[in-house]
Each structure stands twice: as structure tokens, then as C-alpha cells.
CSV table of C-alpha atoms in Angstrom, one decimal:
chain,number,residue,atom,x,y,z
A,1,UNK,CA,0.2,0.2,-0.3
A,2,UNK,CA,2.7,2.6,1.4
A,3,UNK,CA,5.0,2.3,-2.5
A,4,UNK,CA,1.1,2.2,-4.9
A,5,UNK,CA,0.4,5.6,-2.6
A,6,UNK,CA,4.3,6.9,-3.4
A,7,UNK,CA,3.8,6.0,-6.9
A,8,UNK,CA,0.7,8.2,-7.2
A,9,UNK,CA,2.2,11.0,-4.9
A,10,UNK,CA,5.8,11.3,-7.5
A,11,UNK,CA,3.0,11.5,-10.0
A,12,UNK,CA,1.7,13.9,-8.8
A,13,UNK,CA,4.4,15.8,-8.1
A,14,UNK,CA,5.1,14.8,-12.1
A,15,UNK,CA,2.3,16.7,-13.3
A,16,UNK,CA,2.2,19.5,-11.2
A,17,UNK,CA,5.6,20.2,-11.9
A,18,UNK,CA,4.7,20.1,-15.9
A,19,UNK,CA,2.0,22.6,-15.4
A,20,UNK,CA,4.8,24.6,-14.0
A,21,UNK,CA,7.0,24.4,-17.2
A,22,UNK,CA,4.3,24.6,-19.7
A,23,UNK,CA,3.2,28.1,-18.1
A,24,UNK,CA,5.8,28.6,-19.4
A,25,UNK,CA,6.8,27.7,-22.9
A,26,UNK,CA,6.2,28.9,-26.0
A,27,UNK,CA,3.3,27.0,-28.2
A,28,UNK,CA,4.5,24.5,-30.6
A,29,UNK,CA,3.4,22.6,-33.2
A,30,UNK,CA,2.5,19.7,-31.6
A,31,UNK,CA,1.3,21.7,-29.1
A,32,UNK,CA,-1.9,23.8,-31.1
A,33,UNK,CA,-2.6,20.1,-32.7
A,34,UNK,CA,-3.1,18.3,-29.5
A,35,UNK,CA,-0.1,17.1,-28.4
A,36,UNK,CA,1.1,19.7,-26.1
A,37,UNK,CA,1.5,19.4,-21.5
A,38,UNK,CA,-0.7,21.6,-20.5
A,39,UNK,CA,-1.5,23.4,-23.7
A,40,UNK,CA,-5.4,23.1,-24.6
A,41,UNK,CA,-5.8,20.3,-26.9
A,42,UNK,CA,-8.9,22.0,-30.0
A,43,UNK,CA,-8.8,24.9,-27.7
A,44,UNK,CA,-10.6,23.1,-25.1
A,45,UNK,CA,-8.8,19.6,-23.2
A,46,UNK,CA,-6.3,20.9,-20.6
A,47,UNK,CA,-3.6,18.4,-18.5
A,48,UNK,CA,-4.7,21.2,-15.6
A,49,UNK,CA,-8.2,21.7,-15.7
A,50,UNK,CA,-9.1,21.4,-12.3
A,51,UNK,CA,-6.1,22.4,-10.8
A,52,UNK,CA,-8.2,25.0,-9.2
A,53,UNK,CA,-11.8,24.0,-9.8
A,54,UNK,CA,-11.4,21.0,-8.3
A,55,UNK,CA,-7.5,20.2,-7.1
A,56,UNK,CA,-8.7,17.0,-4.8
A,57,UNK,CA,-10.8,15.9,-8.1
A,58,UNK,CA,-7.8,12.8,-8.8
A,59,UNK,CA,-7.1,12.0,-5.6
A,60,UNK,CA,-10.8,11.2,-4.8
A,61,UNK,CA,-10.9,9.8,-8.8
A,62,UNK,CA,-7.1,7.5,-7.7
A,63,UNK,CA,-8.1,6.3,-4.3
A,64,UNK,CA,-11.6,4.8,-5.6
A,65,UNK,CA,-9.4,2.9,-9.1
A,66,UNK,CA,-7.4,2.6,-6.3
A,67,UNK,CA,-9.5,1.0,-3.3
A,68,UNK,CA,-11.6,-1.2,-6.1
A,69,UNK,CA,-8.3,-3.0,-8.3
A,70,UNK,CA,-7.4,-4.0,-4.5
A,71,UNK,CA,-9.9,-5.8,-3.7
A,72,UNK,CA,-10.1,-7.2,-7.1
A,73,UNK,CA,-7.1,-6.9,-9.3
A,74,UNK,CA,-9.3,-7.4,-13.1
A,75,UNK,CA,-11.0,-4.5,-12.2
A,76,UNK,CA,-7.9,-2.4,-13.8
A,77,UNK,CA,-8.7,-4.3,-16.9
A,78,UNK,CA,-12.9,-3.6,-16.6
A,79,UNK,CA,-11.9,0.5,-15.8
A,80,UNK,CA,-9.5,0.9,-18.8
A,81,UNK,CA,-11.6,-0.8,-21.1
A,82,UNK,CA,-14.9,0.8,-20.1
A,83,UNK,CA,-13.2,3.8,-21.5
A,84,UNK,CA,-12.3,2.0,-24.8
A,85,UNK,CA,-15.8,1.6,-25.1
A,86,UNK,CA,-16.8,4.6,-25.0
A,87,UNK,CA,-14.2,6.5,-26.7
A,88,UNK,CA,-15.2,3.5,-29.7
A,89,UNK,CA,-18.8,5.5,-29.5
A,90,UNK,CA,-18.7,8.6,-30.8
A,91,UNK,CA,-16.0,9.5,-29.6
A,92,UNK,CA,-15.0,9.8,-25.5
A,93,UNK,CA,-18.8,11.6,-24.1
A,94,UNK,CA,-19.5,8.9,-20.7
A,95,UNK,CA,-22.6,8.0,-23.9
A,96,UNK,CA,-21.9,4.5,-22.9
A,97,UNK,CA,-22.6,4.8,-18.5
A,98,UNK,CA,-26.1,5.7,-19.7
A,99,UNK,CA,-29.2,2.9,-18.0
A,100,UNK,CA,-32.1,3.1,-21.3
A,101,UNK,CA,-34.4,6.2,-21.6
A,102,UNK,CA,-37.5,6.3,-23.4
A,103,UNK,CA,-36.2,8.5,-26.1
A,104,UNK,CA,-33.0,6.0,-26.4
A,105,UNK,CA,-32.0,3.3,-26.0
A,106,UNK,CA,-28.1,2.9,-24.6
A,107,UNK,CA,-25.3,1.2,-25.2
A,108,UNK,CA,-24.7,-1.6,-22.1
A,109,UNK,CA,-27.3,-3.8,-23.7
A,110,UNK,CA,-25.4,-3.7,-26.8
A,111,UNK,CA,-23.4,-6.9,-28.1
A,112,UNK,CA,-19.7,-5.9,-26.7
A,113,UNK,CA,-20.6,-4.5,-23.6
A,114,UNK,CA,-23.9,-6.5,-22.9
A,115,UNK,CA,-23.0,-9.1,-19.3
A,116,UNK,CA,-18.9,-7.9,-20.0
A,117,UNK,CA,-18.5,-4.3,-19.3
A,118,UNK,CA,-18.5,-4.3,-15.3
A,119,UNK,CA,-16.7,-0.9,-12.8
A,120,UNK,CA,-20.4,1.3,-13.5
A,121,UNK,CA,-20.6,1.2,-9.7
A,122,UNK,CA,-16.4,2.0,-9.0
A,123,UNK,CA,-17.3,5.9,-10.8
A,124,UNK,CA,-21.5,6.1,-9.6
A,125,UNK,CA,-18.7,6.2,-6.3
A,126,UNK,CA,-16.3,8.4,-7.8
A,127,UNK,CA,-18.8,11.1,-9.2
A,128,UNK,CA,-21.1,10.9,-5.8
A,129,UNK,CA,-17.8,11.9,-3.6
A,130,UNK,CA,-17.0,14.7,-6.8
A,131,UNK,CA,-20.1,15.7,-6.1
A,132,UNK,CA,-20.4,16.6,-2.6
A,133,UNK,CA,-16.5,18.5,-2.8
A,134,UNK,CA,-17.1,20.0,-6.4
A,135,UNK,CA,-20.7,20.2,-7.7
A,136,UNK,CA,-21.0,19.9,-11.4
A,137,UNK,CA,-17.3,20.7,-12.3
A,138,UNK,CA,-15.9,17.4,-13.2
A,139,UNK,CA,-17.2,15.2,-16.3
A,140,UNK,CA,-17.9,11.6,-16.2
A,141,UNK,CA,-16.2,11.6,-19.4
A,142,UNK,CA,-13.2,12.6,-17.0
A,143,UNK,CA,-14.0,10.6,-14.4
A,144,UNK,CA,-13.4,7.4,-17.3
A,145,UNK,CA,-9.9,9.4,-18.9
A,146,UNK,CA,-8.6,9.8,-15.7
A,147,UNK,CA,-9.9,6.3,-14.1
A,148,UNK,CA,-8.7,4.6,-17.0
A,149,UNK,CA,-4.8,6.1,-16.4
A,150,UNK,CA,-4.7,5.1,-12.6
A,151,UNK,CA,-5.8,2.0,-14.0
A,152,UNK,CA,-3.0,1.0,-15.9
A,153,UNK,CA,-0.3,3.3,-13.4
A,154,UNK,CA,-1.4,1.1,-10.0
A,155,UNK,CA,-1.2,-2.3,-12.3
A,156,UNK,CA,3.0,-1.7,-13.2
A,157,UNK,CA,2.2,1.0,-15.6
A,158,UNK,CA,3.1,4.4,-16.9
A,159,UNK,CA,1.2,6.6,-15.7
A,160,UNK,CA,0.4,9.9,-18.0
A,161,UNK,CA,-1.2,13.7,-18.4
A,162,UNK,CA,-4.8,13.1,-18.7
A,163,UNK,CA,-6.5,15.5,-20.6
A,164,UNK,CA,-9.1,17.3,-19.4
A,165,UNK,CA,-12.5,19.2,-20.7
A,166,UNK,CA,-14.5,16.8,-21.7
A,167,UNK,CA,-18.1,17.3,-21.7
A,168,UNK,CA,-21.3,14.9,-21.2
A,169,UNK,CA,-23.7,13.5,-23.7
A,170,UNK,CA,-26.9,13.9,-23.6
A,171,UNK,CA,-28.0,10.1,-25.9
A,172,UNK,CA,-26.0,7.0,-25.9
A,173,UNK,CA,-26.1,5.1,-28.9
A,174,UNK,CA,-26.6,1.0,-29.2
A,175,UNK,CA,-26.1,0.6,-32.9
A,176,UNK,CA,-22.9,2.6,-32.5
A,177,UNK,CA,-22.5,0.6,-30.1
A,178,UNK,CA,-22.7,-2.3,-32.0
A,179,UNK,CA,-20.6,-1.2,-35.4
A,180,UNK,CA,-18.0,0.7,-33.9
A,181,UNK,CA,-16.1,-2.0,-31.4
A,182,UNK,CA,-14.2,-4.7,-33.1
A,183,UNK,CA,-15.4,-7.6,-32.0
A,184,UNK,CA,-13.5,-10.9,-30.5
A,185,UNK,CA,-13.5,-12.5,-34.0
A,186,UNK,CA,-12.1,-9.8,-35.8
A,187,UNK,CA,-9.8,-10.0,-38.7
A,188,UNK,CA,-6.4,-6.7,-39.4
A,189,UNK,CA,-8.2,-5.5,-41.9
A,190,UNK,CA,-11.5,-4.9,-39.8
A,191,UNK,CA,-9.4,-3.9,-36.9
A,192,UNK,CA,-7.5,-1.2,-39.0
A,193,UNK,CA,-11.0,-0.1,-40.4
A,194,UNK,CA,-13.1,0.6,-37.3
A,195,UNK,CA,-9.5,1.8,-35.8
A,196,UNK,CA,-8.6,4.5,-38.3
A,197,UNK,CA,-12.3,5.1,-38.6
A,198,UNK,CA,-11.7,6.9,-35.1
A,199,UNK,CA,-8.2,8.9,-36.4
A,200,UNK,CA,-6.1,5.5,-35.8
A,201,UNK,CA,-3.3,4.3,-37.8
A,202,UNK,CA,-1.7,0.7,-37.3
A,203,UNK,CA,0.8,1.3,-35.2
A,204,UNK,CA,-2.1,2.5,-32.2
A,205,UNK,CA,-4.0,-0.3,-32.3
A,206,UNK,CA,-1.7,-2.8,-31.1
A,207,UNK,CA,-0.1,-1.3,-29.1
A,208,UNK,CA,-4.0,-0.2,-27.9
A,209,UNK,CA,-4.3,-3.9,-28.4
A,210,UNK,CA,-1.3,-4.5,-25.1
A,211,UNK,CA,-4.8,-4.1,-22.8
A,212,UNK,CA,-5.1,-7.1,-23.0
A,213,UNK,CA,-2.1,-7.8,-20.5
A,214,UNK,CA,-4.9,-7.6,-18.5
A,215,UNK,CA,-8.6,-8.9,-17.1
A,216,UNK,CA,-9.5,-12.1,-18.9
A,217,UNK,CA,-12.5,-12.6,-21.2
A,218,UNK,CA,-15.5,-15.2,-21.8
A,219,UNK,CA,-15.5,-19.1,-23.7
A,220,UNK,CA,-18.1,-17.5,-25.8
A,221,UNK,CA,-15.3,-14.7,-27.2
A,222,UNK,CA,-12.3,-17.3,-27.7
A,223,UNK,CA,-14.5,-20.4,-29.5
A,224,UNK,CA,-12.6,-20.3,-32.3
A,225,UNK,CA,-8.9,-20.3,-30.7
A,226,UNK,CA,-10.3,-24.4,-29.9
A,227,UNK,CA,-10.2,-25.7,-33.3
A,228,UNK,CA,-6.7,-23.8,-33.7
A,229,UNK,CA,-4.4,-26.6,-34.8
A,230,UNK,CA,-2.5,-24.4,-36.7
A,231,UNK,CA,1.7,-23.8,-35.9
A,232,UNK,CA,1.2,-20.9,-34.7
A,233,UNK,CA,-0.2,-21.7,-31.2
A,234,UNK,CA,1.0,-24.9,-28.9
A,235,UNK,CA,-1.3,-28.1,-28.9
A,236,UNK,CA,-1.5,-28.5,-24.7
A,237,UNK,CA,-1.8,-24.3,-25.1
A,238,UNK,CA,-5.3,-24.9,-27.1
A,239,UNK,CA,-5.7,-28.1,-25.0
A,240,UNK,CA,-6.2,-26.5,-22.1
A,241,UNK,CA,-8.1,-23.8,-23.8
A,242,UNK,CA,-11.0,-26.7,-25.0
A,243,UNK,CA,-10.7,-28.4,-20.7
A,244,UNK,CA,-11.6,-25.1,-19.3
A,245,UNK,CA,-15.4,-24.6,-21.8
A,246,UNK,CA,-16.2,-27.4,-21.9
A,247,UNK,CA,-18.8,-27.4,-19.0
A,248,UNK,CA,-21.9,-26.4,-19.2
A,249,UNK,CA,-21.8,-23.1,-18.3
A,250,UNK,CA,-18.5,-22.2,-20.2
A,251,UNK,CA,-20.4,-19.5,-21.8
A,252,UNK,CA,-19.5,-18.0,-18.7
A,253,UNK,CA,-16.6,-19.0,-18.1
A,254,UNK,CA,-13.1,-17.3,-18.0
A,255,UNK,CA,-10.1,-17.5,-18.9
A,256,UNK,CA,-7.0,-14.9,-19.4
A,257,UNK,CA,-6.2,-12.8,-21.1
A,258,UNK,CA,-2.3,-13.7,-20.3
A,259,UNK,CA,-2.3,-16.7,-18.1
A,260,UNK,CA,1.7,-15.4,-16.9
A,261,UNK,CA,0.7,-12.6,-15.2
A,262,UNK,CA,-2.7,-12.0,-15.4
A,263,UNK,CA,-3.1,-8.2,-13.4
A,264,UNK,CA,0.4,-7.0,-14.6
A,265,UNK,CA,0.1,-4.3,-17.3
A,266,UNK,CA,3.7,-5.4,-18.7
A,267,UNK,CA,4.5,-6.8,-21.9
A,268,UNK,CA,3.4,-10.8,-21.5
A,269,UNK,CA,0.4,-10.4,-24.2
A,270,UNK,CA,3.3,-9.9,-26.8
A,271,UNK,CA,5.4,-12.3,-26.2
A,272,UNK,CA,2.3,-14.4,-25.6
A,273,UNK,CA,0.5,-13.8,-29.6
A,274,UNK,CA,4.7,-14.5,-30.8
A,275,UNK,CA,4.6,-18.4,-28.5
A,276,UNK,CA,1.0,-18.3,-29.9
A,277,UNK,CA,-1.0,-18.1,-27.2
A,278,UNK,CA,-2.8,-14.9,-27.4
A,279,UNK,CA,-6.6,-15.7,-26.0
A,280,UNK,CA,-8.7,-14.3,-28.4
A,281,UNK,CA,-8.6,-14.5,-32.6
A,282,UNK,CA,-8.4,-11.6,-33.3
A,283,UNK,CA,-5.4,-11.1,-30.8
A,284,UNK,CA,-3.2,-14.0,-32.5
A,285,UNK,CA,-4.4,-12.5,-35.7
A,286,UNK,CA,-2.0,-9.5,-34.7
A,287,UNK,CA,1.1,-12.1,-35.9
A,288,UNK,CA,-0.7,-14.6,-38.7
A,289,UNK,CA,-2.7,-11.4,-40.5
A,290,UNK,CA,0.1,-9.7,-41.1
A,291,UNK,CA,3.6,-8.0,-41.9
A,292,UNK,CA,3.2,-4.6,-40.0
A,293,UNK,CA,1.8,-6.0,-37.2
A,294,UNK,CA,4.1,-8.6,-37.3
A,295,UNK,CA,6.7,-6.7,-37.2
A,296,UNK,CA,5.1,-4.3,-34.2
A,297,UNK,CA,4.6,-6.9,-31.9
A,298,UNK,CA,7.9,-8.3,-32.4
A,299,UNK,CA,8.6,-4.1,-30.8
A,300,UNK,CA,6.9,-4.4,-28.5
A,301,UNK,CA,7.5,-7.8,-27.3
A,302,UNK,CA,11.2,-7.1,-27.1
A,303,UNK,CA,11.1,-3.6,-25.9
A,304,UNK,CA,9.4,-2.5,-23.2
A,305,UNK,CA,9.7,1.5,-23.2
A,306,UNK,CA,8.5,1.6,-26.3
A,307,UNK,CA,5.4,-0.5,-25.5
A,308,UNK,CA,5.1,2.1,-22.7
A,309,UNK,CA,5.8,5.3,-24.5
A,310,UNK,CA,3.9,3.4,-27.5
A,311,UNK,CA,0.5,2.6,-25.5
A,312,UNK,CA,1.0,6.2,-23.9
A,313,UNK,CA,0.5,8.2,-26.7
A,314,UNK,CA,-1.7,6.0,-28.6
A,315,UNK,CA,-4.9,7.1,-24.6
A,316,UNK,CA,-3.8,10.1,-25.3
A,317,UNK,CA,-4.9,10.2,-28.6
A,318,UNK,CA,-7.5,7.9,-27.9
A,319,UNK,CA,-8.9,10.0,-25.3
A,320,UNK,CA,-9.3,12.8,-28.2
A,321,UNK,CA,-11.5,11.1,-30.3
A,322,UNK,CA,-15.1,13.1,-31.2
A,323,UNK,CA,-14.9,15.1,-27.5
A,324,UNK,CA,-18.1,16.9,-26.5
A,325,UNK,CA,-17.5,20.5,-25.7
A,326,UNK,CA,-19.3,23.2,-24.5
A,327,UNK,CA,-23.2,23.3,-25.3
A,328,UNK,CA,-22.9,20.0,-27.4
A,329,UNK,CA,-22.4,18.1,-24.3
A,330,UNK,CA,-23.0,18.4,-20.5
A,331,UNK,CA,-21.2,17.7,-17.0
A,332,UNK,CA,-24.3,15.4,-15.5
A,333,UNK,CA,-24.5,15.5,-11.7
A,334,UNK,CA,-25.0,11.3,-11.9
A,335,UNK,CA,-23.4,10.1,-14.5
A,336,UNK,CA,-26.2,7.5,-15.6
A,337,UNK,CA,-28.4,9.8,-16.8
A,338,UNK,CA,-28.5,13.5,-18.5
A,339,UNK,CA,-29.6,16.5,-16.3
């Protein structure tokens, strides 16, 4: 626990230093494009947005995420996944958190999310405390982005400056969730296309796939792997999956996405792919489906630092997709419903 708290304090010191430095640095072309420390993103997102409006915000979010991960290490992957599934549907606007209403069907019952997404109660708890400390100040979309960063950090991964200022959406889209979120049986061309539709390139796609170094998946999501007898997958690995998923309740049985270090954010995921032990067909396809993705997998498997840097930069890029600002969004008081 002391080590975790110290890690957060060091990260906070780093973030504050970056803010101080940024205030005295000239604006560069990269900052104008949306990647500068402390700079505005399209005139809206800033890393220091809550510095005065709600200085306790990041500490409150970190405290809740830390508690959740200490109680259930899998929650780190779940909170990270919430941010992914939010950003892939009409941008990072917390639409994934909305419950169904009379005017729209939310995203929680979409195929990629139903009986799969979790962690909503953690976001509810974070929002409730933030509303008591800083009413209508911190958006649900920003909570998701910060919680995702903290989940990675608490699991041994890199930290980064989360750019803030997203507004929450007024609606959600089950249809867009079904269409935009890559499925577990996606081929490399499908993965590339879905990421490119959001402005994310091939390198972003392979780096962000590394999020599967944590968490679990149901047998139903990797059933195609159970028949895989190719040279790319060791027979004992396939047999272990077949045995795990042979029960009558196999539809809900869970398997680790990374059998070696399932609760640690590292580059073991890529090592597994090289040895043919990627769990989801869409994971193993990064080795078998395209020379470019295979080369990146090998790079990340051999170089943890490069993976961390590319993952961090890709998360920042993803976090800026379709951001709702101004009158296009609001700051919800309850993440499940519009105000």
C-alpha cells in the first residue's frame, strides 16, 4: 500500500511540474495540434483544468480506483475497458454510462458490452464524492479517462498527463456500439479499418491492443481458438482452453487474457502472441494476419519502454476522439442519466 501511495504522489508531483513548466513554454506546432503538455486541445482540453476548480479531483479518483483494484485486481482491466468502449462510440463522452430511457436505447445492452462491461458502480461512487466536493465540475467522461490511466499505473504500467475538459453526451447509441467496437474474431483488415475510422493508425491499434495484457474473457469470445490446431498455437495451450470451456456453463467461464502475468500491465501479451498463446482470435491475428502488425508485436515484446511510450501516446490520442465541448454536452450530476 505504501508503495502504491508513493507512486501516486510521485505521479502527482510529475504532473504538477509539467503544468508549471508548460506555463512558461512557448506554444509549438505539436501543442496546437493537441499534444502539448498543459496546452489546449482544439481550444478545450487541458491537463490543468481542475487545478483550481477541483484540486482534489485526481486524488479522489485515484483513491477509489486503488480501493477497487486492491479488492479485485481484474477491476483495473474493467475500468480501462470502459474508457475504450466509450471512446469508440461517438467519441469520449461517457455515453457508455447512460441507462436506457424512453427516447433512446443505451450502449450497455449492445453485443460488445452486455454481461461484459463492469465497474459502473465504481464510477458512480467516484462521481458521488466529486459532486459533494466540487458540484457539477468534473465530467463523467473525464472520470473515465483518469480512472483508465490510474488503472494502468496501479497495475505496473506507465502514467501520463490526462487531458481534461470533456463534456458528457445527451444520448447514447446501441447501434453505434454494435458497429464500431472491434469484435474478438476481427481480422487485421477489420481492426485497421475500425481504428482508422476514429483517426487511429496501425501503430496505435497494435499498441492499444496491449491493454489485453490484463483482464479476462468469456469462453464464447474465443471459441474459434478451441479448434485452432495450427503451428502457431501450442497443442497444450489449445487443450487447456478446451478443458476450461468444456463445462455446461462454459458460456460464462472466464479465462485470463494473459496467463503469465494476468494482473500486471506489461508486455507479456506480445510475448504470448509470438509463442501462439494469444487468447482472442483478434489478438493472435496480429502475428498471423499482417507483416506490419507482426513486426510491431515483436518490437513491443522485446522493448517494454517502447510499448509503454506508444501505449501512453495512443491513449492520449484515443482520449481526444469526438470530444463533446461547450453546448454540445453537459457535466452530469449522475453518470447514468442526463441532467
